[in-house]
Structure formats: C-alpha cells, structure tokens
Short mmCIF file of C-alpha atoms in Angstrom, two decimals:
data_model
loop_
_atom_site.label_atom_id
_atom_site.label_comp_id
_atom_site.label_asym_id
_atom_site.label_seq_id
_atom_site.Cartn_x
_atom_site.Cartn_y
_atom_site.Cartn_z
CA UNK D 1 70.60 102.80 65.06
CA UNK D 2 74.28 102.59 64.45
CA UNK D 3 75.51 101.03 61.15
CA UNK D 4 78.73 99.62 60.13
CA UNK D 5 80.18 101.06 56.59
CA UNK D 6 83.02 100.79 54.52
CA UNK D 7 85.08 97.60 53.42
CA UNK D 8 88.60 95.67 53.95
CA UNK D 9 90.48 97.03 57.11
CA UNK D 10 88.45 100.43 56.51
CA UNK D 11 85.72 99.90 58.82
CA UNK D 12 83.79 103.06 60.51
CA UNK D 13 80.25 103.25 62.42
CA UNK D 14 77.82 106.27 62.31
CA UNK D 15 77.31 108.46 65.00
CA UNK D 16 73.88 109.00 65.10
CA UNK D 17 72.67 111.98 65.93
CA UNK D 18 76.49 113.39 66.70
CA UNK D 19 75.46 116.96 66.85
CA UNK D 20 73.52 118.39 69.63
CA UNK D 21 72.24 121.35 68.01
CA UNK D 22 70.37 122.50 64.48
CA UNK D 23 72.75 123.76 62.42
CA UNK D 24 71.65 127.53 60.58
CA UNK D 25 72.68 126.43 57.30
CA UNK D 26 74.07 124.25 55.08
CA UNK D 27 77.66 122.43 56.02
CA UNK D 28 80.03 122.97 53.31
CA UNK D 29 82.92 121.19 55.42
CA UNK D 30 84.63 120.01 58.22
CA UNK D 31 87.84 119.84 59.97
CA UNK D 32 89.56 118.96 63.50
CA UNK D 33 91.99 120.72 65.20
CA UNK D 34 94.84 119.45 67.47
CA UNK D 35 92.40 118.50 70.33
CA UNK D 36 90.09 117.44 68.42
CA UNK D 37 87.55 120.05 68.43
CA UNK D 38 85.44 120.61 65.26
CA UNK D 39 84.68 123.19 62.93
CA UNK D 40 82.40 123.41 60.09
CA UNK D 41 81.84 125.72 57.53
CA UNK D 42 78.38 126.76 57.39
CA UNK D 43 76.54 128.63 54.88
CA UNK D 44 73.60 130.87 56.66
CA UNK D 45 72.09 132.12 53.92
CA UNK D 46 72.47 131.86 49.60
CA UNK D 47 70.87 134.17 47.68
CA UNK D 48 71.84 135.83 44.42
CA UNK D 49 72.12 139.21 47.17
CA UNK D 50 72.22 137.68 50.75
CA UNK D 51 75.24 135.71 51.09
CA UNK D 52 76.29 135.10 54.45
CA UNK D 53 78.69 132.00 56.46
CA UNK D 54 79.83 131.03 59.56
CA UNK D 55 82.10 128.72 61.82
CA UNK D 56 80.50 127.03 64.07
CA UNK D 57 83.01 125.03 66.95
CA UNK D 58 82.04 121.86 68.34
CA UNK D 59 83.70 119.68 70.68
CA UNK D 60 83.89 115.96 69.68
CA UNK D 61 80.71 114.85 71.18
CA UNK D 62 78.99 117.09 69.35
CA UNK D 63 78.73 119.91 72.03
CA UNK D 64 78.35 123.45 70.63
CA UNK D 65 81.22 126.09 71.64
CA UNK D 66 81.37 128.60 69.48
CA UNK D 67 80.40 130.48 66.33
CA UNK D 68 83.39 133.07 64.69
CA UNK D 69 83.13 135.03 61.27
CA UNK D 70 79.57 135.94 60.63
CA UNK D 71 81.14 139.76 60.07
CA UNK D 72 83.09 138.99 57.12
CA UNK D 73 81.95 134.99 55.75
CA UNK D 74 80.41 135.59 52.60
CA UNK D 75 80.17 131.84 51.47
CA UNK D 76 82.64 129.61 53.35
CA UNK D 77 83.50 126.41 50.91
CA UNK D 78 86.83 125.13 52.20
CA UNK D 79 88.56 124.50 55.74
CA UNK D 80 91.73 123.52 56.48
CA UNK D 81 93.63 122.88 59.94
CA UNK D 82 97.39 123.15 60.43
CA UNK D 83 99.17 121.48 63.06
CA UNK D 84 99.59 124.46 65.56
CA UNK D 85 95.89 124.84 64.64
CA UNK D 86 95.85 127.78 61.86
CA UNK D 87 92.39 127.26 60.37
CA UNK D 88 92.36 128.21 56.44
CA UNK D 89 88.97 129.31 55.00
CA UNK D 90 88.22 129.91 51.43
CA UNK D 91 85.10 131.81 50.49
CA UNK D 92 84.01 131.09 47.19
CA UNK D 93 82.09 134.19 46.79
CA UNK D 94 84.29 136.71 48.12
CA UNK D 95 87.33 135.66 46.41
CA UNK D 96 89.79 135.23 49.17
CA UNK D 97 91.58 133.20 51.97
CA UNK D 98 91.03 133.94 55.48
CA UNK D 99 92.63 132.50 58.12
CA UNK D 100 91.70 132.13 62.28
CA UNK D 101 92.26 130.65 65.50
CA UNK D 102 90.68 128.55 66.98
CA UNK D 103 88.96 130.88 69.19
CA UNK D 104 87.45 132.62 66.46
CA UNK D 105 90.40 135.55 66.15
CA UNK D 106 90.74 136.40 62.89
CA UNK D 107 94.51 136.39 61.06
CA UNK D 108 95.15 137.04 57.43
CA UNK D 109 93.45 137.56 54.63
CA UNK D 110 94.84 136.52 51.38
CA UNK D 111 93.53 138.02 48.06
CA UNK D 112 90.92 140.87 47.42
CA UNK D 113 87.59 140.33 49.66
CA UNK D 114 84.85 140.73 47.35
CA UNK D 115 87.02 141.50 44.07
CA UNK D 116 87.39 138.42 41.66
CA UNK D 117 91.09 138.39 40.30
CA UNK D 118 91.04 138.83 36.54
CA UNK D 119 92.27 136.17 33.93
CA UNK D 120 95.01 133.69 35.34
CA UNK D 121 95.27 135.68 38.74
CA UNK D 122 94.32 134.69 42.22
CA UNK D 123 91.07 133.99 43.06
CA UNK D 124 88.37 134.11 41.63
CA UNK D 125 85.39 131.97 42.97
CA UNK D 126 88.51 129.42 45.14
CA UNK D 127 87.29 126.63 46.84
CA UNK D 128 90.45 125.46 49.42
CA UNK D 129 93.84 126.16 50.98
CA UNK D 130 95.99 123.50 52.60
CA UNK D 131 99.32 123.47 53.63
CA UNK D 132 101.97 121.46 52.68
CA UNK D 133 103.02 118.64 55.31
CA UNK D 134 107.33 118.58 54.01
CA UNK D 135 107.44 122.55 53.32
CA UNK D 136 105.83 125.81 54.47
CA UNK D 137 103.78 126.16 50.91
CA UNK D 138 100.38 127.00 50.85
CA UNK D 139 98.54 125.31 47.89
CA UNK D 140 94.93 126.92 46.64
CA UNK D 141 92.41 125.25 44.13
CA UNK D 142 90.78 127.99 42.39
CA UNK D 143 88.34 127.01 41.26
CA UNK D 144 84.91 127.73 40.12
CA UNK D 145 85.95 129.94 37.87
CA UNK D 146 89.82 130.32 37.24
CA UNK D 147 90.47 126.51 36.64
CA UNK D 148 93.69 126.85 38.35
CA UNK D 149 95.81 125.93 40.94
CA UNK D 150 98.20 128.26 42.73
CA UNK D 151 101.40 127.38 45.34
CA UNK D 152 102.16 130.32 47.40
CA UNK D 153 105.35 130.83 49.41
CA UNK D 154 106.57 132.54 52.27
CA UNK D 155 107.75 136.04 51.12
CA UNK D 156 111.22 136.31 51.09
CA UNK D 157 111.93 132.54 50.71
CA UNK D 158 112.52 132.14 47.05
CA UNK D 159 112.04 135.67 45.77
CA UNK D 160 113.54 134.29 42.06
CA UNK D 161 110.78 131.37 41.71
CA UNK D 162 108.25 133.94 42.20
CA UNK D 163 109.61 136.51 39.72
CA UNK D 164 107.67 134.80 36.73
CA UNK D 165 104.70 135.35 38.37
CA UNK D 166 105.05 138.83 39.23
CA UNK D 167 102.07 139.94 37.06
CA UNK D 168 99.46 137.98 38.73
CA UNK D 169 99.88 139.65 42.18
CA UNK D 170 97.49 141.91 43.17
CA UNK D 171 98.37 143.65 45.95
CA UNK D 172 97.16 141.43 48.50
CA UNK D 173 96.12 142.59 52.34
CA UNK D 174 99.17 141.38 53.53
CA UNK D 175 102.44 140.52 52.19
CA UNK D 176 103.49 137.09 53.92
CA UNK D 177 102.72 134.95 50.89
CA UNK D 178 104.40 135.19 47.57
CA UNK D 179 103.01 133.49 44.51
CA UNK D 180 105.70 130.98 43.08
CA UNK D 181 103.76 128.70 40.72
CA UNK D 182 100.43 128.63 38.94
CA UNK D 183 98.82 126.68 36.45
CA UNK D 184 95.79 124.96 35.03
CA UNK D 185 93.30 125.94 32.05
CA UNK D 186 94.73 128.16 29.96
CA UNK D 187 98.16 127.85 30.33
CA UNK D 188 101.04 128.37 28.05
CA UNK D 189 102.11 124.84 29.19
CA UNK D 190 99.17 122.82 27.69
CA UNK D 191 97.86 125.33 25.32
CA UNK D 192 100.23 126.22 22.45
CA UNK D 193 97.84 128.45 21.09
CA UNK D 194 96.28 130.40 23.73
CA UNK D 195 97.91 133.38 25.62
CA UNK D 196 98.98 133.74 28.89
CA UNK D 197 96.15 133.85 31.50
CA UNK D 198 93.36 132.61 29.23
CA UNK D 199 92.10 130.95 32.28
CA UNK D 200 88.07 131.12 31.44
CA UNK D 201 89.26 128.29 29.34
CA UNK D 202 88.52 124.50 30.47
CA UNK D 203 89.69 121.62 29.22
CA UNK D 204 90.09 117.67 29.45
CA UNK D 205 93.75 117.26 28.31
CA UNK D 206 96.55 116.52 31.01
CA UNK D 207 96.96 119.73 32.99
CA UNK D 208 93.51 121.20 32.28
CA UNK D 209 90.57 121.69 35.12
CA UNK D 210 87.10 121.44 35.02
CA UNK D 211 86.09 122.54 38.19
CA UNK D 212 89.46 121.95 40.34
CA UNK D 213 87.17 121.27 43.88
CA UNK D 214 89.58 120.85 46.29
CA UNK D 215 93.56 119.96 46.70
CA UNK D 216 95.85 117.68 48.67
CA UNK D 217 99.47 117.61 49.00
CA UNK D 218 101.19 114.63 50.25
CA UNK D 219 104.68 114.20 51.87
CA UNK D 220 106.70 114.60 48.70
CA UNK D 221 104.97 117.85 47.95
CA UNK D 222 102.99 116.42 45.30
CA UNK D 223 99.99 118.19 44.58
CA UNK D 224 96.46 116.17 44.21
CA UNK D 225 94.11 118.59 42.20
CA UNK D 226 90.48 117.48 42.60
CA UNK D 227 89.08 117.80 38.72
CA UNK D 228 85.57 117.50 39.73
CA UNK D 229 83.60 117.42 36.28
CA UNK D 230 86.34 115.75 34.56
CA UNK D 231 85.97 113.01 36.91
CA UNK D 232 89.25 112.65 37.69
CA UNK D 233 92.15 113.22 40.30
CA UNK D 234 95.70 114.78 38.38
CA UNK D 235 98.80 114.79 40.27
CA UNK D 236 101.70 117.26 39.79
CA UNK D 237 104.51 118.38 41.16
CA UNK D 238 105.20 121.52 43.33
CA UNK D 239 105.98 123.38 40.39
CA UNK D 240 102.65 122.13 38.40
CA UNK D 241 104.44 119.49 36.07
CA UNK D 242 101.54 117.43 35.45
CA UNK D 243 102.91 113.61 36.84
CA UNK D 244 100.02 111.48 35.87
CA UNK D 245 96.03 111.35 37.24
CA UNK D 246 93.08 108.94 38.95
CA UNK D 247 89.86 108.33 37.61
CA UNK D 248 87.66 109.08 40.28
CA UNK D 249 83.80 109.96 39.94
CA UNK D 250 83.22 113.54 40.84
CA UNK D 251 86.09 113.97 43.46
CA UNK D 252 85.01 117.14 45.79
CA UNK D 253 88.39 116.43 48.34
CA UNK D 254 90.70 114.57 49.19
CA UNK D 255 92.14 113.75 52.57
CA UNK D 256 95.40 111.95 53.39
CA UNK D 257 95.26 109.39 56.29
CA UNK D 258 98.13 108.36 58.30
CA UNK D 259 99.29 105.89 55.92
CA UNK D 260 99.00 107.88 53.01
CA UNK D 261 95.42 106.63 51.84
CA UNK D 262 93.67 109.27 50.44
CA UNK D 263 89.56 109.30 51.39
CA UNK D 264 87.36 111.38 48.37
CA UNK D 265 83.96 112.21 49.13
CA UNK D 266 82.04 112.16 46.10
CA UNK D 267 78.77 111.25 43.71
CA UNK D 268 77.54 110.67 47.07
CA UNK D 269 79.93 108.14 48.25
CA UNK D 270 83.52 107.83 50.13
CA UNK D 271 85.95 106.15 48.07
CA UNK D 272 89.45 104.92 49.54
CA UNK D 273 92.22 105.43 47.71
CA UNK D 274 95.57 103.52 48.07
CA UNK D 275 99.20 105.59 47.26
CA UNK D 276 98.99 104.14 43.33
CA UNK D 277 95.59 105.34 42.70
CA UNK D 278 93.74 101.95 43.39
CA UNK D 279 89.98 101.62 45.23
CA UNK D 280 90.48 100.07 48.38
CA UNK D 281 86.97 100.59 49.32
CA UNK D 282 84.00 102.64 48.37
CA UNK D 283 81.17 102.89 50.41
CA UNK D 284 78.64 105.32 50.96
CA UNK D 285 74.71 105.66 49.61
CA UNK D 286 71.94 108.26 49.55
CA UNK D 287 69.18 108.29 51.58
CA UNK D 288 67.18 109.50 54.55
CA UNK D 289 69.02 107.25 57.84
CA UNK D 290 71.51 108.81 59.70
CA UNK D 291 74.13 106.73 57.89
CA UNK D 292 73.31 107.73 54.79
CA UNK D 293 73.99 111.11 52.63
CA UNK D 294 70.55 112.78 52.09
CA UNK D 295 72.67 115.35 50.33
CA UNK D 296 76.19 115.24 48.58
CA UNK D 297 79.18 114.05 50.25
CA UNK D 298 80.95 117.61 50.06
CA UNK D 299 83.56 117.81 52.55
CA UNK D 300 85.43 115.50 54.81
CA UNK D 301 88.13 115.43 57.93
CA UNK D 302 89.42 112.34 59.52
CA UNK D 303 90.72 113.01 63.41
CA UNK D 304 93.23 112.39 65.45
CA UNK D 305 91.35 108.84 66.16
CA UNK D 306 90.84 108.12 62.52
CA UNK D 307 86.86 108.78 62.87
CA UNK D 308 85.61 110.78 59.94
CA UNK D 309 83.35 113.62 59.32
CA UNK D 310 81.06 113.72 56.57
CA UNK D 311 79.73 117.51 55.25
CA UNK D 312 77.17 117.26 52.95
CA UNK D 313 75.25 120.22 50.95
CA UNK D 314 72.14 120.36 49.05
CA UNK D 315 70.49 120.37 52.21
CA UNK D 316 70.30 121.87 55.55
CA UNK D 317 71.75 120.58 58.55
CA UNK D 318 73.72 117.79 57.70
CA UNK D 319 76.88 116.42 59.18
CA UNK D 320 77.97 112.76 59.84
CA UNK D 321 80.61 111.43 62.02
CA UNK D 322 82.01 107.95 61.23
CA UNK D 323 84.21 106.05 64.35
CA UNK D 324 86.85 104.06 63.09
CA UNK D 325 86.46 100.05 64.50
#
C-alpha cells in the first residue's frame, strides 16, 4: 500500500514494488538519464577476494533492459548522469572513474584500475564524480581513504592552474582530464604543520574530511563536500577555499533539485535542504514496508518528473522510488 512522505510543498508517494525483477546485489545508487531510464549501481558480490559490480538499466516502470560492466566493476559506489547522458562511475575498490553510455559502451577510465594513488594523489578508495552544471569541471570525492576532494579540467584548458598540481598526476589511461585543484585532510592550507600530501590524516577543523561520501556542485561552481562522519556538509569554492558548512547527520549525497534544494540521504532518512542550509523537511524511517529503508539511505536521483529514487545498502535488493504529488 502506497504511503505519502515528506513535509511542506515536498510531498512524494512510494512506488511499491517499482522494480520488476530481484536485484543480484546490493544497490549502492541510482541515477536517470535524459529519458528517464534508470541505472543502479549494484554490488554482486563483497568479499575481502571476490569483489565484483554491475549496472543494471531499467526503464521507469521498473522494466529490466540491460546489465553493462560486470568485466571490469570491481565495487561500483557512485553514479552520475550528464545531460547528453555520460554516466560517471566510481569504484571504490579499484581506485578509478569509469565512464559509459547508456547502452553499456564503455568510455574513459580515469585513474589507475586496481592501483590506490599514494598520499594526496588521485584515488584511492573514491566514492563519486559529477560534473559541474556552469563549467566543463569534473569534481571527485575521494574518499574512503584520501579525505580529499579533487576538480579536474579539460586538458589544455587552463594548463597554468594545473601546474601546481603536477606531482599528483599519475599517468592516467587517458589524457582528457587535467588535475587543477585538490584539497582536504592534510593540506598545507589547514595544516601548518604537516607536509604536503599527508592525506591519511583526518580532521574536524574547516577544510578537513572525515569520510568525504559524495559531492555536489551547484550553479556558481560551488562545491558541496559530503563530510559523512563529521556530520556535516562544507562548501567551497572551485578552487577549494573553504566558504562555510551545514550540519547535517551523516550526509552520504547530495542532489540539487530544480530550484536549487539540495535532498541528502542519510542516518536513514531524506532531509531537504533549502539554498542557506536550512531543513525544509526531513522524512524518512527504518523499517520493513515498502516505504520504509530496511537498510541505509545510500544513494539518491530525482528525475526529470521530480520522483526520487532511494538506494539503500546493508541489504540486498533494495531500491525505492518516490512520485512527486
């Protein structure tokens, strides 16, 4: 039985039973292409030597198309859609960005596969890519275990911003993207006293991550870095100036709606963010109904419609969709 969620003019109504097949694994996220088609990363199998991933296609009634990746997905943590429907992968445990189509072709790959970078350099253990809506930067939270965030540029573009950084490249796959600003734990720009790179370092102050989850950028290139165990959203800007933060309970992503709301899955709830930071509405509660997250609200993607999907891991099988009413 359908049930209405959420608060104020942010009102949505599970889906029940949305997807017409079991899923092999555990959702890790979700996102919708131009037409509306779905995609969600799916881990197969986890085990300390058995890591394996998928993306499985669906169309918005839940219909299975396609599955694309099994050859290379170690475990897939991130997606992200463009608007001519690039779909940006990170997998956490091989260290790298891949991209496809939405057919399943595969495009580039960005980092090492299987390699984790070494102190301060891209990626080690990165958990998502987006784009940026105002320029053609690619933004990376990385993430389990650099506790950093990296912008990346087209090569060529602005060859003397990424000159600082020339000692974190690593001779990536392919040479479209140039690295032209990184920062987080470790840096010389919160840490007086530490050396450059010192990124197994964590911290609390402004400019340090715990765990930076995920990352949003909104129209002002502003980046949103999801500090998941600090419990708190910071905000930069493009270069990694740190602007000011959110407290927000375990953020694991954050997605910008159409007016520039941001919706955070986390703690096993959906909070609603407005522009300043504020709760507009947080809704959301664990449990066994089909409204409710059995596991952790993980990953999220609101459509063309303004219906959201709901990843959750921890367990098997678990994706909600939300319509918008």
């Amino acid at each position: 039985m359908a049930k209405r969620q959420g608060g104020g003019n942010y009102l949505f109504e599970s889906v029940d039973n949305w997807c017409k097949i079991d899923i092999p694994g555990v959702v890790s996220d979700v996102a919708t292409d131009s037409e509306d088609r779905v995609y969600l990363a799916v881990r197969t199998a986890q085990a300390f030597d058995d890591n394996t991933g998928a993306i499985l296609a669906f169309d918005r009634d839940g219909n299975h198309l396609n599955t694309f990746g099994e050859d290379k997905l170690r475990t897939p943590h991130g997606l992200w859609i463009t608007p001519d429907d690039t779909i940006y992968l990170a997998d956490t445990f091989d260290h790298c960005i891949r991209t496809y189509s939405p057919n399943g072709d595969p495009g580039m790959v960005l980092g090492v596969p299987g390699e984790p970078g070494p102190a301060g350099s891209p990626f080690n253990r990165p958990t998502l890519a987006v784009t940026s809506p105002v320029s053609d930067d690619l933004f990376v939270s990385d993430g389990y275990r650099q506790n950093r965030a990296h912008r990346f540029s087209p090569a060529g573009v602005d060859p003397e911003a990424a000159s600082p950084y020339a000692h974190l490249k690593r001779g990536w796959e392919n040479s479209e993207w140039e690295l032209t600003a990184s920062w987080g734990g470790g840096d010389l720009n919160y840490h007086d006293d530490l050396s450059w790179g010192s990124t197994e370092k964590h911290g609390t102050g402004p400019g340090e991550f715990l765990l930076p989850h995920g990352i949003a950028v909104d129209n002002e290139d502003r980046a949103y870095v999801m500090d998941r165990s600090n419990d708190r959203i910071q905000i930069f800007d493009r270069d990694g100036n740190y602007l000011t933060e959110w407290s927000t309970p375990s953020p694991n992503q954050g997605v910008f709606d159409t007016d520039g709301f941001m919706h955070v899955p986390g703690d096993g709830r959906m909070y609603i963010l407005s522009p300043d930071g504020s709760e507009v509405a947080v809704w959301g509660e664990r449990g066994h109904e089909p409204w409710q997250f059995i596991g952790g609200s993980h990953g999220l993607w609101i459509d063309s419609r303004g219906d959201i999907y709901i990843a959750q891991v921890g367990v098997p099988n678990a994706i909600n969709k939300f319509a918008r009413i």
